[in-house]
Short mmCIF file of C-alpha atoms and ligand atoms in Angstrom, two decimals:
data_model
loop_
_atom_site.label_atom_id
_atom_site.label_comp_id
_atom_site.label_asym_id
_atom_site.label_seq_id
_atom_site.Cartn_x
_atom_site.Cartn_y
_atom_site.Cartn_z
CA UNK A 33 -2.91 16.33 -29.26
CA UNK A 34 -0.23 15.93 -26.76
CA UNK A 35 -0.99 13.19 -23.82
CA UNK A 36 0.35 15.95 -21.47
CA UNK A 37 -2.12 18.32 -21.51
CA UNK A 38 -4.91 16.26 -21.47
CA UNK A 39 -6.98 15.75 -17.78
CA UNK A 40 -7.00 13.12 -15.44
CA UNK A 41 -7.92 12.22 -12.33
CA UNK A 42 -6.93 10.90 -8.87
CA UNK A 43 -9.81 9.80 -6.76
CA UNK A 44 -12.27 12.06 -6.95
CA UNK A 45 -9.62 14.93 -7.94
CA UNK A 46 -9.54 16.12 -11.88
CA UNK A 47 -6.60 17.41 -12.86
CA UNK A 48 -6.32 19.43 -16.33
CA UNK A 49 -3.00 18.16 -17.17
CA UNK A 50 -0.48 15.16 -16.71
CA UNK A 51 1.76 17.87 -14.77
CA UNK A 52 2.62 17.64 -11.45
CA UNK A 53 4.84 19.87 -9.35
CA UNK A 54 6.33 16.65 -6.65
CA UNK A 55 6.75 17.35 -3.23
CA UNK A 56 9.55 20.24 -2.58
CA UNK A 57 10.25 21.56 0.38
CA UNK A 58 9.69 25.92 0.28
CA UNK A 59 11.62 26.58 3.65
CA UNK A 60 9.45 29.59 3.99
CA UNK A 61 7.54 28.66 6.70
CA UNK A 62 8.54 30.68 10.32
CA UNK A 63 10.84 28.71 12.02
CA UNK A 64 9.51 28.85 15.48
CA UNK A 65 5.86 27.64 14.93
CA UNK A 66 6.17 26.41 11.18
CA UNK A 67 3.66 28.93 10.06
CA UNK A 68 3.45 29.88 6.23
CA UNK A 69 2.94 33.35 5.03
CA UNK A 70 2.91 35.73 1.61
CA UNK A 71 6.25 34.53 0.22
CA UNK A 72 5.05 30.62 0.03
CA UNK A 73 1.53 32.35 -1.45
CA UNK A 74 3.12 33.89 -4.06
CA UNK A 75 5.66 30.70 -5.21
CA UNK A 76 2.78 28.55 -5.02
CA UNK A 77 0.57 31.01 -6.90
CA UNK A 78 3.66 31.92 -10.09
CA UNK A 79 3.60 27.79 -10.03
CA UNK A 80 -0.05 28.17 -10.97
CA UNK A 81 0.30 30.84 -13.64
CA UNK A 82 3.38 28.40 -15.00
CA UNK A 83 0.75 25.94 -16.13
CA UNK A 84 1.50 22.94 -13.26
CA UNK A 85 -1.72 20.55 -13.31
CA UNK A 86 -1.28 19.79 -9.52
CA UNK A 87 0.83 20.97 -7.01
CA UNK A 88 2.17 19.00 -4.08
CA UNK A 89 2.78 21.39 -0.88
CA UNK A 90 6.30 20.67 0.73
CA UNK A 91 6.47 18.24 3.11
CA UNK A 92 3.97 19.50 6.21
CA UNK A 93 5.27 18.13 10.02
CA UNK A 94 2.27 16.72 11.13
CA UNK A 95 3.78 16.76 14.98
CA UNK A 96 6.66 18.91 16.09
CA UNK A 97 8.74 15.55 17.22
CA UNK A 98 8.78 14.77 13.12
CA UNK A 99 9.99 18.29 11.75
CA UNK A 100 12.83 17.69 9.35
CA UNK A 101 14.50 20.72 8.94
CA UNK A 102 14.68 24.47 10.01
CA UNK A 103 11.99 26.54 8.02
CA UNK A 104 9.44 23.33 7.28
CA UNK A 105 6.22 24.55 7.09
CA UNK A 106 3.30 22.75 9.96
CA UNK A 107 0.54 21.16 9.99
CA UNK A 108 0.71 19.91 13.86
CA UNK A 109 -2.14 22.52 14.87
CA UNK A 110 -5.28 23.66 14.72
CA UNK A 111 -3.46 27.27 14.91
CA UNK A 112 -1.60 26.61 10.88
CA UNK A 113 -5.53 26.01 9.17
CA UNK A 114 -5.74 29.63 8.61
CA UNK A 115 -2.69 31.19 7.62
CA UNK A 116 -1.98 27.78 5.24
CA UNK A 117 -5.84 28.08 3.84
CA UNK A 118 -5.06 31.64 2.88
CA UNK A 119 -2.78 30.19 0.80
CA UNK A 120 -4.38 27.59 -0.23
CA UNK A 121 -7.18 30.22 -1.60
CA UNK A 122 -4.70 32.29 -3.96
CA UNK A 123 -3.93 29.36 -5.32
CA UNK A 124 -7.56 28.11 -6.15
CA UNK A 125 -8.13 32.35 -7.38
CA UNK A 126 -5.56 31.15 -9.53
CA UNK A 127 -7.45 28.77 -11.39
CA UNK A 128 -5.25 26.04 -10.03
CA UNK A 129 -5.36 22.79 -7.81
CA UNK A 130 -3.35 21.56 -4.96
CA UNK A 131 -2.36 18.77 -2.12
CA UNK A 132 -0.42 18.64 1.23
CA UNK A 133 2.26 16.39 1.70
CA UNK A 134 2.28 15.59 5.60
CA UNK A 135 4.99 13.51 7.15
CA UNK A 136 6.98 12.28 10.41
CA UNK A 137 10.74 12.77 9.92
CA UNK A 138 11.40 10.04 12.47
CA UNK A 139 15.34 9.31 12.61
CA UNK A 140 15.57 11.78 10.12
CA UNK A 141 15.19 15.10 11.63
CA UNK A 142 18.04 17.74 11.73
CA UNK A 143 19.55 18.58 15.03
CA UNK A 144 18.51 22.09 14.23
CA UNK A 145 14.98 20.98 14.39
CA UNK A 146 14.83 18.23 16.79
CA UNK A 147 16.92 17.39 19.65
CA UNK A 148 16.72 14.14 19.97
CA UNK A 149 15.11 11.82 17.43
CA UNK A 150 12.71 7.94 17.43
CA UNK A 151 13.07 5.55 14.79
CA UNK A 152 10.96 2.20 14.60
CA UNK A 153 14.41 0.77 16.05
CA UNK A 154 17.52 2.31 17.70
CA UNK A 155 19.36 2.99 15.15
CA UNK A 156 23.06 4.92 14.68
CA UNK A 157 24.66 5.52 11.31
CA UNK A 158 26.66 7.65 9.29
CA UNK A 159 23.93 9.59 7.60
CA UNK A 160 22.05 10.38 10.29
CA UNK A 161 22.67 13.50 12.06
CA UNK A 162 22.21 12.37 15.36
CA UNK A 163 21.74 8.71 16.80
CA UNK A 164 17.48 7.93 17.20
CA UNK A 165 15.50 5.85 20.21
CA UNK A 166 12.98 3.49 19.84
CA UNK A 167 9.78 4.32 19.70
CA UNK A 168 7.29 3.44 22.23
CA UNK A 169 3.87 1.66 21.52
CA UNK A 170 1.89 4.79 22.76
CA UNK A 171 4.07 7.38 21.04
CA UNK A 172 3.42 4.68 17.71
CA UNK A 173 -0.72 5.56 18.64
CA UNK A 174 -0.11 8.68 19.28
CA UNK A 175 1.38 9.75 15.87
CA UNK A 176 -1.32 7.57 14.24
CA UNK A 177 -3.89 10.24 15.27
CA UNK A 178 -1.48 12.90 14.68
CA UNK A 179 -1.33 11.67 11.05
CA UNK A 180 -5.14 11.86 11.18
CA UNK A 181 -5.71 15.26 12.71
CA UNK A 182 -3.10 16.63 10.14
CA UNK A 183 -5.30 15.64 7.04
CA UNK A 184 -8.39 16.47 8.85
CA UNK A 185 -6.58 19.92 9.15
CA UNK A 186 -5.50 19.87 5.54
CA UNK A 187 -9.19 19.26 4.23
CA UNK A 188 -10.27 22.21 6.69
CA UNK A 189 -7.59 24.81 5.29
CA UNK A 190 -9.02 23.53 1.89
CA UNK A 191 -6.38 21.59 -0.12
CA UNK A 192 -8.03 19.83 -2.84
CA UNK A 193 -6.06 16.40 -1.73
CA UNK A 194 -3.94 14.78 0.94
CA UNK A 195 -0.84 13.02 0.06
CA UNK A 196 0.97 10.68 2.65
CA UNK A 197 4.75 10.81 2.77
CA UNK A 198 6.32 7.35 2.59
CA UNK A 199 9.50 7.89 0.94
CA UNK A 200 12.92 9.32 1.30
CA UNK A 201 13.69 7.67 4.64
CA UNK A 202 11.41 9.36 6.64
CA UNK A 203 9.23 7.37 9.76
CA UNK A 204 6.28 5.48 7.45
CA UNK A 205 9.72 4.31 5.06
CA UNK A 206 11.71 3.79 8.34
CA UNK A 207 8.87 1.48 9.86
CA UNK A 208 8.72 -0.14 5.99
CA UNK A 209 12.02 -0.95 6.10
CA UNK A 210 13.78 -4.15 6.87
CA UNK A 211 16.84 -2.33 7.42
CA UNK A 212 15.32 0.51 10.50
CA UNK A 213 12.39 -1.78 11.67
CA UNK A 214 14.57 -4.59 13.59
CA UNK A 215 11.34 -4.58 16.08
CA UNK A 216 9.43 -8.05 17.18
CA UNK A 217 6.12 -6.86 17.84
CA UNK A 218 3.27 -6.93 16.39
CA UNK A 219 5.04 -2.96 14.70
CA UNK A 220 7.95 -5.14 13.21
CA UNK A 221 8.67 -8.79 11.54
CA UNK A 222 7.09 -9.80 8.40
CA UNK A 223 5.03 -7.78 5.56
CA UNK A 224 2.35 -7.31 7.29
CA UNK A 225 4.28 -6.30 10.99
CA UNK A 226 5.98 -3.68 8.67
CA UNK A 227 3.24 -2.45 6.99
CA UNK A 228 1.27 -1.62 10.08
CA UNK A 229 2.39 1.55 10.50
CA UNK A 230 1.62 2.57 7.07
CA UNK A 231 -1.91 0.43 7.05
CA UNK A 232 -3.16 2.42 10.29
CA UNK A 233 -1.94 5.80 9.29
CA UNK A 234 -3.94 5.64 5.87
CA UNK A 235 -7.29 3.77 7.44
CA UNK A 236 -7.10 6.77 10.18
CA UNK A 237 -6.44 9.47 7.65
CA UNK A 238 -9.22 8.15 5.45
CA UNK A 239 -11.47 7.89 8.64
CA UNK A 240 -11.07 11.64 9.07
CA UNK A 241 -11.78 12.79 5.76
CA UNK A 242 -14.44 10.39 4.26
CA UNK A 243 -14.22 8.04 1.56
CA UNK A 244 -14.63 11.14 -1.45
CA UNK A 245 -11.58 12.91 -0.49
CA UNK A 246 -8.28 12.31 -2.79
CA UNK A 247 -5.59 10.46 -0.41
CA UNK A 248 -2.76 9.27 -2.68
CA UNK A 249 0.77 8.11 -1.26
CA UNK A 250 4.27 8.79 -2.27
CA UNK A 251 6.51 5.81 -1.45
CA UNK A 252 9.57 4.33 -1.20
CA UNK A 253 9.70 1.37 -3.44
CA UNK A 254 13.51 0.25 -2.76
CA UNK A 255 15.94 1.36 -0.15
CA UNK A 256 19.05 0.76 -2.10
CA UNK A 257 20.60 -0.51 1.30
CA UNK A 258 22.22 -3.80 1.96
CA UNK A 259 19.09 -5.33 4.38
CA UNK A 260 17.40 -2.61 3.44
CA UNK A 261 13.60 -2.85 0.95
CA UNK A 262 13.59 -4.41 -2.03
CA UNK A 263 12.33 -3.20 -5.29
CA UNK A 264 10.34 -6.75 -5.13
CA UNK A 265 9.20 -6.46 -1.52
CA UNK A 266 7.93 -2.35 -2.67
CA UNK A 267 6.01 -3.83 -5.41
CA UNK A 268 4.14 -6.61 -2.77
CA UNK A 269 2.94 -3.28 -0.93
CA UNK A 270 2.09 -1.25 -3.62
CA UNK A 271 -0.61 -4.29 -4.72
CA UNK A 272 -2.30 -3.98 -1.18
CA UNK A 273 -2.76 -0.07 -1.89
CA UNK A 274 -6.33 -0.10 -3.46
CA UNK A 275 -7.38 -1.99 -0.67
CA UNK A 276 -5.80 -0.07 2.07
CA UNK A 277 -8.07 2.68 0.60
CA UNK A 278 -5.87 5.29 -1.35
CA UNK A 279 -6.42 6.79 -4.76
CA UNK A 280 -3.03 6.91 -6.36
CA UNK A 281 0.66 6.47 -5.99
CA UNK A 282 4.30 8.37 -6.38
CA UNK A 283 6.96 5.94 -6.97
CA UNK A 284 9.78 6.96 -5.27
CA UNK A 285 13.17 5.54 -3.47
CA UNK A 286 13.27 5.23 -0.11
CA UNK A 287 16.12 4.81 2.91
CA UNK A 288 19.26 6.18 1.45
CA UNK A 289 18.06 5.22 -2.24
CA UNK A 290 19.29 8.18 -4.54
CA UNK A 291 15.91 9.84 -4.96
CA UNK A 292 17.41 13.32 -5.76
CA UNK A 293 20.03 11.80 -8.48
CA UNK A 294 22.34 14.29 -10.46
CA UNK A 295 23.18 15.23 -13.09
CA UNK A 296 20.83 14.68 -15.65
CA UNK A 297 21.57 16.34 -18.95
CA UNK A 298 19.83 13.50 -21.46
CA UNK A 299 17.48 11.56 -22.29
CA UNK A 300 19.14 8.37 -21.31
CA UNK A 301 19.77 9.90 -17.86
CA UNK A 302 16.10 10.69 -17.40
CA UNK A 303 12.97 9.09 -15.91
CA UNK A 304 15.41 7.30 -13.25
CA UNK A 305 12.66 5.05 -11.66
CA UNK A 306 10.97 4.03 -14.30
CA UNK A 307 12.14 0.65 -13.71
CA UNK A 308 10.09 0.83 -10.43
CA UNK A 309 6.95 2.29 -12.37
CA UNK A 310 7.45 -0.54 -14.89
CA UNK A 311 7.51 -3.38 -11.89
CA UNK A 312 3.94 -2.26 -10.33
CA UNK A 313 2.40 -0.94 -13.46
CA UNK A 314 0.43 -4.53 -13.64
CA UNK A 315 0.10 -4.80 -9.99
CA UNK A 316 -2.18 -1.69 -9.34
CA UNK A 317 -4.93 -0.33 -11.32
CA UNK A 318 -4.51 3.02 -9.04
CA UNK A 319 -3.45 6.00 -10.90
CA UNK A 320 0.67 6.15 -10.84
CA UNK A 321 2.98 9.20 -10.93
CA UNK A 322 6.21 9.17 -12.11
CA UNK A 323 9.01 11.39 -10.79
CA UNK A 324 12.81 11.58 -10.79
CA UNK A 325 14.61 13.47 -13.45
CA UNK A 326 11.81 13.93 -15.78
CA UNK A 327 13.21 16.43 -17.77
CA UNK A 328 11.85 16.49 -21.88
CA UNK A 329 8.57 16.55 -23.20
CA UNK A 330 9.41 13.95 -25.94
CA UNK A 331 10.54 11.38 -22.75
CA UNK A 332 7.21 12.78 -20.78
CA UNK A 333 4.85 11.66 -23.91
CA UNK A 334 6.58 8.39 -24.15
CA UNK A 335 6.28 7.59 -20.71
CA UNK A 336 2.46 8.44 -20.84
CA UNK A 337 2.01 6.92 -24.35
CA UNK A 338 3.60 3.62 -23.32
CA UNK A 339 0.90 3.67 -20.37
CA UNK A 340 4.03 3.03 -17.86
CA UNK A 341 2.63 5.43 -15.68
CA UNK A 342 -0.17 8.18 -15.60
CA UNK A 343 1.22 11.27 -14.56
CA UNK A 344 4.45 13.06 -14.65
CA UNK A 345 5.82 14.76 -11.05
CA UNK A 346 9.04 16.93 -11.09
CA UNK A 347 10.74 19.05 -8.31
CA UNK A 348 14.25 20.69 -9.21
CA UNK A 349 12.89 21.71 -13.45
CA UNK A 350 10.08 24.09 -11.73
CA UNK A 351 12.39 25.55 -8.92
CA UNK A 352 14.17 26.62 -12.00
CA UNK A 353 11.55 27.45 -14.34
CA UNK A 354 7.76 27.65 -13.09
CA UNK A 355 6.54 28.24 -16.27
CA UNK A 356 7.75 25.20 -18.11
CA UNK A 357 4.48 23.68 -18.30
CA UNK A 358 3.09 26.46 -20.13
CA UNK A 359 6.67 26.38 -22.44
CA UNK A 360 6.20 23.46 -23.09
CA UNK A 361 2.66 23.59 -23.97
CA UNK A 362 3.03 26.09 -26.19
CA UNK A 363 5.27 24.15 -28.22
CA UNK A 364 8.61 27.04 -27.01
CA UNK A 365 10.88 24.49 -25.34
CA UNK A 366 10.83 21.18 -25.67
CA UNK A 367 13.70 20.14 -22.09
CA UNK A 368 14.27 21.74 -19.08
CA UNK A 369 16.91 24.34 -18.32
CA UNK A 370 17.33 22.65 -15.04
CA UNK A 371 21.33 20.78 -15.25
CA UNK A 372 20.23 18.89 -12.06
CA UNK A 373 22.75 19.52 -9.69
CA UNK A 374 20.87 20.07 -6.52
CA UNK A 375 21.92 23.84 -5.90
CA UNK A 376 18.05 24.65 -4.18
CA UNK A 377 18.60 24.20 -0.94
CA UNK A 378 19.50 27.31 1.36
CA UNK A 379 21.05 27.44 4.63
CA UNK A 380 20.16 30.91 4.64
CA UNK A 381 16.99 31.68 7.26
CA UNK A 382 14.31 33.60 5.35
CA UNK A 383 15.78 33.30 1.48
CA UNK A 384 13.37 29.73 0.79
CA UNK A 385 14.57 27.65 -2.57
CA UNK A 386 15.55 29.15 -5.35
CA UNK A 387 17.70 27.61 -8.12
CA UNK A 388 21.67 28.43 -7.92
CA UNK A 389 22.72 26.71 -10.49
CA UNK A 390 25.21 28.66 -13.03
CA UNK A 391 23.20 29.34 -16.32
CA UNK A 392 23.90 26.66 -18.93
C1 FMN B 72 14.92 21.33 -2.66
C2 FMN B 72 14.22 20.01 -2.62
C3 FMN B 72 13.19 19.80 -1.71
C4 FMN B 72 12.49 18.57 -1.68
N1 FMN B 72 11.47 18.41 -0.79
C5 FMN B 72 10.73 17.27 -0.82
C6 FMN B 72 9.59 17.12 0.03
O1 FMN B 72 9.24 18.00 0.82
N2 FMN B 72 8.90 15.97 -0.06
C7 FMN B 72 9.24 14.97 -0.94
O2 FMN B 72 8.56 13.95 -1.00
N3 FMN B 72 10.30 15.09 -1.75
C8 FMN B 72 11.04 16.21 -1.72
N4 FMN B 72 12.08 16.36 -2.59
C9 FMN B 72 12.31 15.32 -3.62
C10 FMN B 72 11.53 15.67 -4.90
O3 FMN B 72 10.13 15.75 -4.68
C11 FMN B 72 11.76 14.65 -6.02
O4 FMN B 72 11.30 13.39 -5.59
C12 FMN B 72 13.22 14.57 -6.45
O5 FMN B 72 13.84 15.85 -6.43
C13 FMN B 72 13.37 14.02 -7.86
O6 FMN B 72 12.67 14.80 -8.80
P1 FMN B 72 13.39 15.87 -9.78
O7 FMN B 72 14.43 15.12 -10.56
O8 FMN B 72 12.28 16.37 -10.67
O9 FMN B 72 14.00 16.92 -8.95
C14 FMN B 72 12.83 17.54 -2.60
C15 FMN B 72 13.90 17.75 -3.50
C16 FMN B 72 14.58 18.96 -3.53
C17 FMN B 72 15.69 19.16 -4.54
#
């Protein structure tokens, strides 16, 4: 019997297999007020039918200061519960299981989306679309609770778990990091200065939705900057997890680390952070979920087999083929189609991902 399809759990969550579909952005939300409708329904709903264990909801802007990008869905108000629980039902008609991802962009919100952006620190640099402020001590409080109220509002609309964005450069990574938290209060300095952020936003998000409900993290275990985090500094945080009260963990890169590499088309090229996984593996007994170019099912068992990590996320394979899960399950392909080169994105209003990749 194949490791894959067997359950699991996270917190109090099971999951009936090892297959997760990682955080991916739908742009299919309005673009005015962030509000989902039938066309994020029905991709969430053929993910379903395509055999994914869990999925992870795009990233949800848990205050409009923090949306990233033209099209990202909200979670900023009591207003998004119902049209976002509606599809948060089809999903569970489904048979199937899912989470919100709910984030701050911070520095690193698109002019489109945000005029005028905060950071931990002023910061400037060339790939950031537009120069961010410092953040003030009350805006810091303020988002706290906004962090809270969001998974409050994700429990309400019925998601079966909250995950906490802390990856990919975004503000919880931005306050992590040495290289975008220059700050000398009590927000900045050492470990535990830059952890604060992080620490208050998951002890306010578990305040709001008891200590049963699954609240798992995705984060940024490197930077891959000069001054930036280090893969040994990520791997100091990820042992205070358990204690900071959260039920599992994404590895991920974070500021400007290649989390969305290319070009994977073999084995060797696959499971890119599994040195990360490897590093905290021992230093955690919370559940751990691999992502980043996970690709075959023979790499997928080994990974699992080899007890590296316990679950196996992956964004750009299901854009391209929902129903690999259920492929691969039934023994009919053994690798994604997906060649990997990023071609999901739109800049189209109203068209959402879709895989534009020329057939292999
Ligand atoms: C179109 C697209 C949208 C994404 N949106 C998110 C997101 O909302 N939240 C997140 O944490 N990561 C997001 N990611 C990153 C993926 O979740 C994942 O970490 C990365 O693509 C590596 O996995 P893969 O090789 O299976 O694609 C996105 C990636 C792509 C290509």
């Amino acid at each position: 019997m194949s490791l894959l399809f067997t359950p699991a759990k996270i917190g109090s969550l099971e999951i009936p297999n090892r297959i997760i579909r990682s955080a991916t952005a739908e742009l299919m939300a309005d673009d005015l007020d962030g509000k989902p409708g039938e066309q994020l329904k029905s991709l969430w709903v053929n993910l379903v039918k395509g055999g994914t264990g869990l999925i992870i909801s795009g990233h949800l802007y848990i205050h409009p200061s923090g949306k990233c990008h033209p099209e990202m869905t909200g979670i900023y108000s009591d207003d998004l519960i119902q049209p976002l629980k509606e599809c948060v039902d089809a999903v569970h008609n489904a048979g199937g299981k899912i989470a919100a991802q709910i984030n701050h962009g911070g520095m690193q919100c698109d002019k489109k989306a945000v005029d005028g952006t905060i950071a931990p620190s002023t910061i400037d640099d060339d790939f950031l679309e537009q120069p961010a402020r410092e953040i003030t001590i009350d805006e810091i409080e303020m988002l706290i609770d906004a962090y809270a109220q969001a998974a409050r509002r994700v429990k309400e609309a019925g998601f079966d778990a909250v995950q906490i964005h802390a990856a990919h450069g975004y503000l919880i990574n931005q306050f992590i990091s040495p290289y975008t938290n220059q700050r000398t209060d009590k927000w900045g300095g050492d470990l535990q200065g830059r952890t604060r952020f992080l620490r208050e936003v998951t002890r306010s998000v578990r305040e709001q939705v008891g200590p049963d409900y699954p609240v798992f993290m995705k984060f940024g275990m490197e930077d891959g900057k000069d001054g930036g985090l280090t893969a040994e500094t990520g791997a100091k945080m990820i042992s205070m997890m358990a204690e900071m009260g959260l039920d599992g963990i994404e590895i991920s890169g974070g500021v400007e680390a290649n989390s969305v590499q290319k070009g994977i088309r073999n084995a060797s090229k696959e499971a890119y952070f599994r040195p990360l996984v490897q590093l905290v593996r021992r230093k955690t007994g919370l559940p751990l979920i691999i992502v980043g170019g996970m690709r075959s099912k023979a790499v997928m068992e080994e990974v699992l087999t080899s007890g590296d990590a316990d679950f196996i996320a992956m964004c750009r394979p299901l854009i391209k083929e929902p129903n690999l899960p259920n492929l691969m399950k039934a023994g009919t392909q053994e690798t994604s189609a997906c060649i990997s080169s990023s071609n999901c994105w739109s800049e189209i209003l109203g068209e959402g991902i879709s895989c534009k990749c020329p057939p292999l």
